Amino acid sequence: MRSPLLRQSSSEQCSDGEGRKRTSSTCSNDSLNVGATPVTPRRISWRQRIFLRVASPMNKSPSAMQQQDGLDRNELLPLSPLAPTMEEEPVVIFMSGGDDPEKAEERKKSEELRSLWRKAIHQQILLLRMEKENQKLEASRDELHSRKIKLDYEEVGVCQKEILITWDKKLLNCRGKTKCDMEDIHTSLKEGVPKSRRGEIWQFLAVQYRLRHRLPNKQQPPDISYKELLKQLTAQQHAILVDLGRTFPTHPYFSAQLGAGQLSLFNLLKAYSLLDKEVGYCQGISFVAGVLLLHMSEEQAFEMLKFLMYDLGFRKQYRPDMMSLQIQMYQLSRLLHDYHRELYNHLEENEISPSLYAAPWFLTLFASQFPLGFVARVFDIIFLQGTEVIFKVALSLLNSQETLIMECESFENIVEFLKSTLPDMNTSEMEKIITQVFEMDISKQLHAYEVEYHVLQDELQESSYACEDSEPVEKLERANNQLKRQNMDLLEKLQIAHAKIQTLESNLENLLTRETKMKSLVRTLEQEKMAYQKTVEQIRKLLPADALADCEALLRDLTCNPNHKAKAGGKA
């Protein structure tokens, strides 16, 4: 008899009718004989293996068992035509128990991936924001660094905190196009200008000048924007490029070849050469534009350059004929002749004309030879008073060093002193010169000298015509002397007329102030009269008729005989 656990291998047809054969599995197990015969090894079926795994946990893995039992891995599981139930097919429980953790892990993985994507997107957004902020910080640092480099010069005079506060108030209160008190601006400018706000103050002074002086339409510059001018080409490009390295070569902002400073200077000079076709480009303009660029942006510097050239009239000295510069040299010589005669004679003896030393002062506004702190203070006064500031500064400089210039005895020594030693001044000397410039007034003399120059020019032309006609020299000399006397008489009359105009203007201002005071006094008297009338009406209402009649009679007597009443009062 065979053991009931032993099963023979057999091939059976599948229940689904497709002729699919189930694989026969021969399992071995320890079979117990009835007669206690030795146990022979047997094969275990796949169902028993599942059962044993569920019923009692095995120490070995299924793969190890498969290796021990020799079960083929490609063996197919039994199929059933019916849907498996929990009770009938425990394989479903096993398989579902194996699939659920995988799905859970997949879900966990998908959720983790989503969270990781979210974190990555948020981090990317944060990185982009941080990059933008870093770019802004770098731009602000670069701007601060460039501004620090631009303002790298020693200031003339100490600017106190109180002065900075007053300028801040002025810039805040007068941002619109409203006129401010020029005397107040003059005193504030005399006390000092903060280096950090100098560009804004220059623009403020330009606005105040334009509010008081309207430029005629014929003299106004063309209405073309700075950006439009930069798009065009200029014929002065080569001359501008050559002078870029000569303009402030020791200053760190302009020293780098084709750096930020030189590129900004090129753009500014190119734009102005395209705007002003008559002037184009002249060598001295580069220094003026450089000083402006050190205190403001390119477009602001372009507007201020237009203000200096057109509104203040500096463009006349840069014209190709240089007529205005010749007049300025004559005016400076006349000032030296009238106010510093010894120095004038010393320079004339050594044949030194003002064009040898003063032409660069006028063309560059002292920027080519003098320290930037001193030049900035000169620009402060130029924006307030105009072209006559250059004459004041030149006269003060020559006056301050008159004794040293007189000690130079040769042509070369004097020229060397005026070009090299004179600009090398200390801060205290510069401050003295600036204070002298603020206190000086030479506008009348400059106007008279300009008229004199034109008269002399006409005389020379007439004399040249006379020589061509071969007239005698004595007649020409007499005519020349007569014209000179007439010229001097006219100049005296002109000065007297100017003085009368000033006195009349001052008298007119006094009369206007008196008129306003009288008007205010009349208003107060009228108000008092109204108050007295109200009190009289109230008194009339309160007094009886008899007393009122007596009072009216007394008032008539007082109005009719005031002298008699006064005499009676004097006797009493």
Coordinates of C-alpha atoms in Angstrom, one line a residue:
M1 CA 0.0 0.0 0.0
R2 CA 1.2 3.4 -0.9
S3 CA 1.3 6.3 1.5
P4 CA -1.7 8.7 1.1
L5 CA 0.8 11.6 0.8
L6 CA 2.5 10.1 -2.2
R7 CA 1.1 11.3 -5.5
Q8 CA 2.0 10.1 -8.9
S9 CA 2.7 12.4 -11.8
S10 CA -0.1 12.6 -14.2
S11 CA -1.0 14.8 -17.1
E12 CA -4.4 16.4 -16.9
Q13 CA -6.5 18.5 -19.3
C14 CA -7.2 22.1 -18.3
S15 CA -10.8 22.9 -17.2
D16 CA -11.1 25.8 -19.6
G17 CA -11.2 23.5 -22.6
E18 CA -8.2 25.0 -24.5
G19 CA -6.2 21.8 -24.3
R20 CA -3.7 23.4 -22.1
K21 CA -1.8 20.8 -20.0
R22 CA -1.0 21.3 -16.5
T23 CA 2.5 20.5 -15.6
S24 CA 2.9 17.6 -13.4
S25 CA 4.9 18.2 -10.3
T26 CA 6.3 15.4 -8.4
C27 CA 7.0 16.3 -4.8
S28 CA 8.8 14.4 -2.3
N29 CA 8.3 14.3 1.4
D30 CA 9.1 12.1 4.3
S31 CA 6.6 9.3 4.1
L32 CA 5.9 7.2 7.1
N33 CA 5.4 3.5 6.5
V34 CA 3.1 1.5 8.6
G35 CA 5.8 -0.9 9.5
A36 CA 8.2 1.9 10.6
T37 CA 10.2 1.5 7.5
P38 CA 12.9 4.2 6.9
V39 CA 11.6 7.5 5.5
T40 CA 12.3 8.1 1.8
P41 CA 12.7 11.8 0.6
R42 CA 9.8 13.1 -1.5
R43 CA 9.0 16.1 -3.6
I44 CA 6.8 19.0 -2.2
S45 CA 4.1 20.5 -4.4
W46 CA 3.7 24.2 -4.8
R47 CA 0.5 24.2 -2.8
Q48 CA 2.2 22.5 0.1
R49 CA 5.1 25.0 -0.1
I50 CA 2.6 27.9 0.2
F51 CA 0.8 26.2 3.0
L52 CA 4.0 25.5 4.9
R53 CA 5.1 29.1 4.5
V54 CA 1.8 30.4 5.8
A55 CA 1.3 27.9 8.6
S56 CA 4.9 27.8 9.9
P57 CA 7.5 30.4 8.9
M58 CA 10.4 28.9 7.1
N59 CA 14.0 29.7 7.8
K60 CA 15.0 29.3 4.2
S61 CA 14.0 31.5 1.3
P62 CA 11.8 30.1 -1.6
S63 CA 14.7 30.3 -4.0
A64 CA 16.8 28.1 -1.7
M65 CA 13.9 25.6 -1.5
Q66 CA 13.5 25.6 -5.2
Q67 CA 17.2 24.8 -5.5
Q68 CA 16.9 22.0 -3.0
D69 CA 13.7 20.6 -4.5
G70 CA 14.8 21.0 -8.1
L71 CA 11.6 22.7 -9.1
D72 CA 11.6 24.3 -12.5
R73 CA 11.3 28.1 -12.4
N74 CA 9.3 28.1 -15.7
E75 CA 6.7 25.9 -14.1
L76 CA 3.2 27.3 -14.7
L77 CA 0.7 27.8 -11.9
P78 CA -2.7 26.0 -12.2
L79 CA -5.4 28.0 -13.9
S80 CA -9.0 28.0 -13.0
P81 CA -12.0 29.1 -15.1
L82 CA -13.7 30.7 -12.0
A83 CA -12.8 33.9 -10.3
P84 CA -10.6 33.1 -7.4
T85 CA -12.0 33.7 -3.9
M86 CA -10.2 34.3 -0.7
E87 CA -11.2 30.9 0.5
E88 CA -10.7 28.8 -2.6
E89 CA -7.4 30.3 -3.9
P90 CA -4.9 31.5 -1.3
V91 CA -2.6 32.4 -4.1
V92 CA -4.5 35.6 -4.7
I93 CA -3.9 36.5 -1.1
F94 CA -0.2 35.9 -1.5
M95 CA 0.0 37.8 -4.8
S96 CA -2.1 40.7 -3.6
G97 CA -0.1 40.8 -0.4
G98 CA 3.0 41.1 -2.6
D99 CA 1.6 43.8 -5.0
D100 CA 0.2 46.2 -2.4
P101 CA 3.5 47.2 -0.9
E102 CA 4.9 47.8 -4.4
K103 CA 2.0 50.1 -5.3
A104 CA 2.4 51.9 -1.9
E105 CA 6.0 52.3 -2.7
E106 CA 5.2 53.6 -6.1
R107 CA 2.8 56.1 -4.6
K108 CA 5.3 57.1 -2.1
K109 CA 7.9 57.5 -4.8
S110 CA 5.6 59.6 -7.0
E111 CA 4.7 61.8 -4.0
E112 CA 8.3 62.2 -3.1
L113 CA 9.2 63.1 -6.7
R114 CA 6.4 65.7 -6.8
S115 CA 7.6 67.2 -3.5
L116 CA 11.2 67.1 -4.9
W117 CA 10.0 68.9 -8.0
R118 CA 8.2 71.5 -6.0
K119 CA 11.3 72.1 -3.9
A120 CA 13.4 72.3 -7.0
I121 CA 11.1 74.8 -8.6
H122 CA 10.9 76.9 -5.5
Q123 CA 14.7 76.8 -5.1
Q124 CA 15.1 77.8 -8.8
I125 CA 12.7 80.8 -8.3
L126 CA 14.7 81.8 -5.2
L127 CA 17.9 81.5 -7.0
L128 CA 16.6 83.7 -9.9
R129 CA 15.5 86.2 -7.4
M130 CA 18.8 86.1 -5.6
E131 CA 20.6 86.5 -8.9
K132 CA 18.5 89.6 -9.7
E133 CA 19.1 91.1 -6.2
N134 CA 22.8 90.3 -6.6
Q135 CA 22.9 92.1 -10.0
K136 CA 21.1 95.1 -8.4
L137 CA 23.6 95.1 -5.5
E138 CA 26.5 94.8 -7.9
A139 CA 25.1 97.6 -10.1
S140 CA 24.7 99.8 -7.0
R141 CA 28.2 98.9 -5.8
D142 CA 29.6 99.7 -9.3
E143 CA 27.7 103.0 -9.2
L144 CA 28.9 103.8 -5.8
H145 CA 32.5 102.8 -6.7
S146 CA 32.4 104.9 -9.9
R147 CA 30.9 107.8 -8.0
K148 CA 33.7 107.5 -5.4
I149 CA 36.3 107.5 -8.2
K150 CA 34.7 110.5 -9.9
L151 CA 34.7 112.6 -6.7
D152 CA 38.3 111.7 -5.9
Y153 CA 39.6 115.2 -5.4
E154 CA 40.4 117.4 -2.5
E155 CA 37.8 120.0 -1.8
V156 CA 38.6 123.7 -1.3
G157 CA 37.0 124.8 2.0
V158 CA 35.4 122.6 4.6
C159 CA 31.6 122.2 4.0
Q160 CA 29.9 122.1 7.4
K161 CA 26.8 120.0 8.2
E162 CA 24.7 123.1 8.5
I163 CA 25.5 124.1 4.9
L164 CA 24.6 120.6 3.7
I165 CA 21.2 120.9 5.5
T166 CA 20.5 124.3 4.0
W167 CA 21.3 123.0 0.5
D168 CA 19.0 120.0 1.1
K169 CA 16.2 122.3 2.0
K170 CA 16.8 124.5 -1.0
L171 CA 16.8 121.6 -3.4
L172 CA 13.6 120.2 -1.8
N173 CA 11.7 123.5 -1.7
C174 CA 12.7 124.7 -5.2
R175 CA 12.4 121.5 -7.2
G176 CA 9.7 123.1 -9.3
K177 CA 10.2 126.0 -11.6
T178 CA 9.9 128.6 -8.9
K179 CA 12.1 131.6 -8.4
C180 CA 14.3 131.7 -5.2
D181 CA 16.0 134.6 -3.6
M182 CA 19.3 135.2 -5.3
E183 CA 20.9 136.9 -2.4
D184 CA 20.1 133.9 -0.2
I185 CA 21.6 131.6 -2.9
H186 CA 24.7 133.8 -3.2
T187 CA 25.3 133.6 0.6
S188 CA 24.8 129.9 0.6
L189 CA 27.1 129.4 -2.3
K190 CA 29.8 131.6 -0.6
E191 CA 29.7 129.4 2.5
G192 CA 30.4 126.3 0.4
V193 CA 28.9 123.5 -1.7
P194 CA 28.9 119.8 -0.7
K195 CA 30.8 117.6 -3.1
S196 CA 28.2 114.9 -3.1
R197 CA 25.4 117.3 -4.1
R198 CA 27.4 119.6 -6.5
G199 CA 25.8 118.2 -9.7
E200 CA 22.3 118.8 -8.4
I201 CA 23.2 122.3 -7.2
W202 CA 24.5 123.2 -10.6
Q203 CA 21.3 122.0 -12.3
F204 CA 19.3 124.0 -9.7
L205 CA 21.4 127.2 -10.5
A206 CA 20.8 126.6 -14.2
V207 CA 17.0 126.5 -13.6
Q208 CA 17.1 129.7 -11.6
Y209 CA 19.1 131.5 -14.3
R210 CA 16.7 130.4 -17.0
L211 CA 13.8 131.6 -15.0
R212 CA 15.3 135.1 -15.0
H213 CA 16.9 135.2 -18.4
R214 CA 15.0 134.1 -21.5
L215 CA 17.3 133.2 -24.4
P216 CA 16.0 134.5 -27.8
N217 CA 14.6 132.0 -30.2
K218 CA 17.4 132.6 -32.8
Q219 CA 20.1 131.8 -30.2
Q220 CA 18.5 128.7 -28.8
P221 CA 20.1 125.3 -29.6
P222 CA 18.3 122.8 -31.9
D223 CA 15.7 120.6 -30.2
I224 CA 17.4 117.2 -30.6
S225 CA 17.6 114.6 -27.8
Y226 CA 20.9 113.2 -26.6
K227 CA 20.0 109.7 -27.6
E228 CA 19.2 110.7 -31.2
L229 CA 22.5 112.6 -31.5
L230 CA 24.5 109.5 -30.4
K231 CA 23.0 107.5 -33.3
Q232 CA 24.6 109.9 -35.8
L233 CA 28.1 110.1 -37.1
T234 CA 30.4 113.1 -36.6
A235 CA 33.2 114.4 -38.7
Q236 CA 35.1 115.4 -35.5
Q237 CA 35.6 111.8 -34.4
H238 CA 39.4 111.7 -34.9
A239 CA 40.0 115.0 -33.1
I240 CA 37.9 113.8 -30.1
L241 CA 39.6 110.4 -29.9
V242 CA 43.0 112.1 -29.9
D243 CA 42.1 114.4 -27.0
L244 CA 40.5 111.7 -24.8
G245 CA 43.9 110.6 -23.4
R246 CA 44.9 114.3 -22.8
T247 CA 41.9 115.1 -20.8
F248 CA 42.6 114.6 -17.0
P249 CA 45.2 111.9 -17.7
T250 CA 46.0 111.5 -14.0
H251 CA 42.4 111.2 -12.8
P252 CA 41.4 107.5 -12.2
Y253 CA 38.0 107.9 -13.9
F254 CA 39.6 109.1 -17.2
S255 CA 43.0 107.4 -17.0
A256 CA 41.9 104.0 -18.3
Q257 CA 42.2 103.8 -22.1
L258 CA 38.7 103.6 -23.6
G259 CA 37.3 102.9 -20.1
A260 CA 34.0 104.1 -18.8
G261 CA 35.2 107.7 -18.3
Q262 CA 36.7 108.0 -21.8
L263 CA 33.6 106.4 -23.4
S264 CA 31.3 108.8 -21.6
L265 CA 33.4 111.7 -22.5
F266 CA 33.5 110.6 -26.2
N267 CA 29.7 110.3 -26.3
L268 CA 29.2 113.8 -24.8
L269 CA 31.7 115.5 -27.1
K270 CA 30.3 113.7 -30.1
A271 CA 26.7 114.7 -29.2
Y272 CA 27.7 118.4 -28.8
S273 CA 29.7 118.5 -32.0
L274 CA 26.6 117.3 -33.8
L275 CA 24.3 119.7 -32.0
D276 CA 26.5 122.9 -32.6
K277 CA 27.5 122.7 -36.2
E278 CA 29.2 126.1 -36.1
V279 CA 31.5 125.3 -33.2
G280 CA 31.8 121.5 -33.7
Y281 CA 34.7 120.5 -31.4
C282 CA 37.4 122.6 -29.8
Q283 CA 40.2 121.3 -27.6
G284 CA 39.1 123.2 -24.4
I285 CA 35.6 121.7 -24.5
S286 CA 36.8 118.3 -23.4
F287 CA 38.0 119.6 -20.0
V288 CA 34.7 121.4 -19.4
A289 CA 32.7 118.3 -20.3
G290 CA 35.0 116.2 -18.1
V291 CA 34.3 118.4 -15.1
L292 CA 30.6 118.0 -15.7
L293 CA 30.8 114.2 -16.1
L294 CA 32.5 113.9 -12.7
H295 CA 29.4 115.3 -11.0
M296 CA 26.5 113.9 -13.0
S297 CA 25.3 111.4 -15.6
E298 CA 25.9 111.8 -19.4
E299 CA 22.5 113.2 -20.3
Q300 CA 22.6 115.7 -17.3
A301 CA 26.1 116.7 -18.3
F302 CA 24.9 117.3 -21.9
E303 CA 22.1 119.6 -20.7
M304 CA 24.5 121.5 -18.5
L305 CA 27.0 121.8 -21.4
K306 CA 24.3 123.3 -23.5
F307 CA 23.5 125.7 -20.7
L308 CA 27.1 126.9 -20.4
M309 CA 27.5 127.3 -24.1
Y310 CA 24.2 128.8 -25.2
D311 CA 22.6 130.4 -22.1
L312 CA 25.8 131.8 -20.6
G313 CA 27.5 132.5 -24.0
F314 CA 30.7 130.5 -23.7
R315 CA 30.3 129.1 -27.2
K316 CA 31.5 132.5 -28.6
Q317 CA 35.0 131.9 -27.5
Y318 CA 35.1 128.5 -29.3
R319 CA 34.1 129.8 -32.7
P320 CA 36.5 129.3 -35.6
D321 CA 37.4 133.0 -35.8
M322 CA 38.2 133.2 -32.1
M323 CA 37.0 136.8 -32.1
S324 CA 35.4 136.6 -28.6
L325 CA 38.7 135.1 -27.2
Q326 CA 40.6 138.1 -28.6
I327 CA 38.2 140.5 -26.9
Q328 CA 38.6 138.6 -23.6
M329 CA 42.4 138.9 -23.9
Y330 CA 42.1 142.7 -24.5
Q331 CA 39.7 143.0 -21.5
L332 CA 42.2 141.1 -19.2
S333 CA 45.0 143.4 -20.4
R334 CA 43.0 146.5 -19.7
L335 CA 42.1 145.2 -16.2
L336 CA 45.8 144.7 -15.4
H337 CA 46.6 148.1 -16.8
D338 CA 44.0 149.9 -14.7
Y339 CA 44.3 147.9 -11.4
H340 CA 47.8 146.4 -11.4
R341 CA 49.9 148.8 -13.4
E342 CA 53.3 147.6 -12.2
L343 CA 52.6 144.0 -13.0
Y344 CA 51.2 145.0 -16.4
N345 CA 54.4 147.0 -17.2
H346 CA 56.6 144.1 -16.1
L347 CA 54.8 141.7 -18.4
E348 CA 54.9 144.2 -21.3
E349 CA 58.6 144.7 -20.8
N350 CA 59.2 141.0 -21.2
E351 CA 56.8 140.8 -24.1
I352 CA 54.3 138.5 -22.5
S353 CA 50.8 138.9 -23.8
P354 CA 47.8 137.4 -22.0
S355 CA 47.3 134.8 -24.8
L356 CA 50.5 133.0 -23.7
Y357 CA 49.2 132.1 -20.2
A358 CA 45.5 133.1 -20.0
A359 CA 44.1 131.4 -23.2
P360 CA 44.1 127.9 -21.6
W361 CA 42.4 129.4 -18.5
F362 CA 39.5 130.8 -20.6
L363 CA 39.2 127.8 -23.0
T364 CA 39.2 125.1 -20.3
L365 CA 37.7 127.3 -17.4
F366 CA 41.0 126.6 -15.5
A367 CA 40.4 122.8 -15.6
S368 CA 43.6 121.9 -17.6
Q369 CA 46.1 123.3 -15.1
F370 CA 44.5 123.8 -11.7
P371 CA 43.4 121.3 -9.0
L372 CA 39.9 119.9 -9.4
G373 CA 38.7 121.2 -6.0
F374 CA 39.6 124.7 -7.1
V375 CA 38.0 124.2 -10.5
A376 CA 34.8 122.9 -9.0
R377 CA 34.5 126.1 -6.8
V378 CA 35.1 128.2 -10.0
F379 CA 32.3 126.3 -11.7
D380 CA 30.0 127.0 -8.7
I381 CA 30.4 130.7 -9.2
I382 CA 30.2 130.4 -13.0
F383 CA 26.7 128.8 -12.8
L384 CA 25.7 131.8 -10.6
Q385 CA 27.4 134.8 -12.3
G386 CA 28.4 133.8 -15.8
T387 CA 31.4 134.5 -17.9
E388 CA 32.8 137.4 -15.9
V389 CA 33.9 134.9 -13.2
I390 CA 36.9 133.9 -15.4
F391 CA 38.2 137.5 -15.4
K392 CA 37.8 137.7 -11.6
V393 CA 39.6 134.5 -11.0
A394 CA 42.5 135.4 -13.4
L395 CA 42.8 138.9 -11.9
S396 CA 42.8 137.4 -8.3
L397 CA 45.4 134.8 -9.3
L398 CA 47.8 137.3 -10.8
N399 CA 47.2 139.7 -7.9
S400 CA 48.0 137.0 -5.2
Q401 CA 51.3 136.1 -6.9
E402 CA 52.3 139.6 -8.1
T403 CA 55.5 139.8 -5.9
L404 CA 56.8 136.4 -7.1
I405 CA 56.0 137.3 -10.7
M406 CA 57.9 140.6 -10.4
E407 CA 60.9 138.6 -9.1
C408 CA 61.1 136.6 -12.4
E409 CA 63.3 138.6 -14.8
S410 CA 63.2 136.7 -18.0
F411 CA 60.6 135.6 -20.5
E412 CA 61.1 131.9 -19.9
N413 CA 61.0 132.2 -16.1
I414 CA 57.8 134.2 -16.1
V415 CA 56.0 131.8 -18.5
E416 CA 57.2 128.8 -16.5
F417 CA 56.0 130.4 -13.3
L418 CA 52.6 131.2 -14.8
K419 CA 52.1 127.7 -16.2
S420 CA 53.6 125.5 -13.5
T421 CA 54.2 127.3 -10.2
L422 CA 51.0 129.5 -10.1
P423 CA 48.5 126.5 -10.3
D424 CA 50.5 124.7 -7.5
M425 CA 48.8 126.6 -4.6
N426 CA 47.8 125.4 -1.2
T427 CA 44.2 125.2 0.1
S428 CA 44.3 128.4 2.1
E429 CA 45.5 130.5 -0.9
M430 CA 42.7 129.0 -3.0
E431 CA 40.1 129.9 -0.4
K432 CA 41.3 133.5 -0.3
I433 CA 41.0 133.7 -4.1
I434 CA 37.5 132.3 -4.0
T435 CA 36.4 134.8 -1.4
Q436 CA 37.9 137.7 -3.4
V437 CA 36.0 136.5 -6.5
F438 CA 32.7 136.6 -4.5
E439 CA 33.4 140.2 -3.4
M440 CA 34.6 141.5 -6.8
D441 CA 32.4 143.4 -9.3
I442 CA 33.9 144.2 -12.7
S443 CA 30.8 144.0 -15.0
K444 CA 30.9 147.7 -15.9
Q445 CA 34.6 147.7 -16.7
L446 CA 34.2 144.6 -18.9
H447 CA 31.4 146.2 -20.8
A448 CA 33.4 149.4 -21.3
Y449 CA 36.5 147.5 -22.5
E450 CA 34.4 145.5 -25.0
V451 CA 33.0 148.8 -26.5
E452 CA 36.6 150.2 -26.5
Y453 CA 37.8 147.2 -28.4
H454 CA 35.2 147.5 -31.1
V455 CA 36.0 151.3 -31.5
L456 CA 39.7 150.6 -31.8
Q457 CA 39.0 148.0 -34.4
D458 CA 36.9 150.4 -36.4
E459 CA 39.7 153.0 -36.1
L460 CA 42.3 150.6 -37.4
Q461 CA 40.1 149.7 -40.4
E462 CA 39.5 153.4 -41.1
S463 CA 43.3 154.1 -40.8
S464 CA 44.0 151.3 -43.2
Y465 CA 41.6 152.8 -45.7
A466 CA 43.2 156.2 -45.2
C467 CA 46.7 154.9 -45.8
E468 CA 45.5 153.3 -49.0
D469 CA 44.3 156.8 -50.1
S470 CA 47.8 158.2 -49.2
E471 CA 46.6 160.8 -46.7
P472 CA 49.2 162.5 -44.5
V473 CA 50.1 161.0 -41.3
E474 CA 49.4 164.1 -39.2
K475 CA 45.8 164.2 -40.2
L476 CA 45.5 160.5 -39.3
E477 CA 47.0 161.1 -35.9
R478 CA 44.8 164.1 -35.2
A479 CA 41.8 162.1 -36.3
N480 CA 42.9 159.3 -34.1
N481 CA 43.3 161.5 -31.1
Q482 CA 39.9 163.1 -31.7
L483 CA 38.3 159.6 -31.9
K484 CA 40.1 158.5 -28.7
R485 CA 38.8 161.6 -26.9
Q486 CA 35.3 161.0 -28.3
N487 CA 35.6 157.4 -27.2
M488 CA 36.6 158.3 -23.7
D489 CA 33.9 160.8 -23.5
L490 CA 31.4 158.3 -24.7
L491 CA 32.7 155.7 -22.2
E492 CA 32.4 158.3 -19.3
K493 CA 28.8 159.1 -20.4
L494 CA 28.0 155.4 -20.6
Q495 CA 29.3 154.8 -17.1
I496 CA 27.4 157.8 -15.8
A497 CA 24.3 156.5 -17.6
H498 CA 24.7 153.1 -16.0
A499 CA 25.2 154.7 -12.6
K500 CA 22.0 156.7 -13.1
I501 CA 20.1 153.7 -14.2
Q502 CA 21.2 151.8 -11.1
T503 CA 20.2 154.8 -8.8
L504 CA 16.9 155.0 -10.6
E505 CA 16.3 151.3 -10.2
S506 CA 17.2 151.5 -6.5
N507 CA 14.9 154.6 -6.1
L508 CA 12.1 152.7 -7.8
E509 CA 12.5 149.8 -5.5
N510 CA 12.4 152.1 -2.5
L511 CA 9.3 153.8 -3.8
L512 CA 7.6 150.5 -4.4
T513 CA 8.5 149.4 -0.9
R514 CA 7.2 152.7 0.5
E515 CA 4.0 152.3 -1.6
T516 CA 3.4 148.9 -0.2
K517 CA 3.9 150.2 3.3
M518 CA 1.5 153.1 2.8
K519 CA -1.1 150.7 1.4
S520 CA -0.8 148.5 4.4
L521 CA -1.0 151.6 6.7
V522 CA -4.1 152.8 4.9
R523 CA -5.7 149.4 5.3
T524 CA -5.0 149.5 9.1
L525 CA -6.4 153.1 9.4
E526 CA -9.5 152.1 7.5
Q527 CA -10.0 149.1 9.8
E528 CA -9.5 151.4 12.8
K529 CA -12.0 153.9 11.3
M530 CA -14.6 151.2 11.0
A531 CA -14.0 150.1 14.5
Y532 CA -14.4 153.7 15.8
Q533 CA -17.6 154.1 13.8
K534 CA -19.0 151.0 15.4
T535 CA -18.1 152.2 18.9
V536 CA -19.7 155.6 18.2
E537 CA -22.9 154.0 17.0
Q538 CA -22.9 151.9 20.2
I539 CA -22.3 155.0 22.3
R540 CA -25.2 156.8 20.6
K541 CA -27.5 154.0 21.3
L542 CA -26.5 154.0 25.0
L543 CA -26.5 157.9 25.6
P544 CA -29.7 159.9 26.1
A545 CA -30.7 162.5 23.5
D546 CA -29.7 165.6 25.6
A547 CA -26.2 164.3 26.3
L548 CA -25.9 163.3 22.7
A549 CA -26.8 166.8 21.6
D550 CA -24.2 168.3 24.0
C551 CA -21.5 166.0 22.6
E552 CA -22.3 166.9 19.0
A553 CA -22.1 170.6 19.8
L554 CA -18.8 170.1 21.5
L555 CA -17.5 168.1 18.5
R556 CA -18.6 171.0 16.2
D557 CA -16.7 173.5 18.3
L558 CA -13.6 171.3 18.2
T559 CA -13.8 170.9 14.5
C560 CA -14.5 174.5 13.8
N561 CA -11.9 176.1 16.2
P562 CA -9.0 173.7 16.7
N563 CA -6.5 176.5 17.2
H564 CA -8.6 178.2 19.8
K565 CA -8.9 175.0 21.7
A566 CA -5.2 174.5 21.5
K567 CA -4.4 178.0 22.8
A568 CA -6.9 177.6 25.6
G569 CA -5.3 174.3 26.5
G570 CA -1.8 176.0 26.4
K571 CA -3.0 178.8 28.8
A572 CA -4.5 176.4 31.1

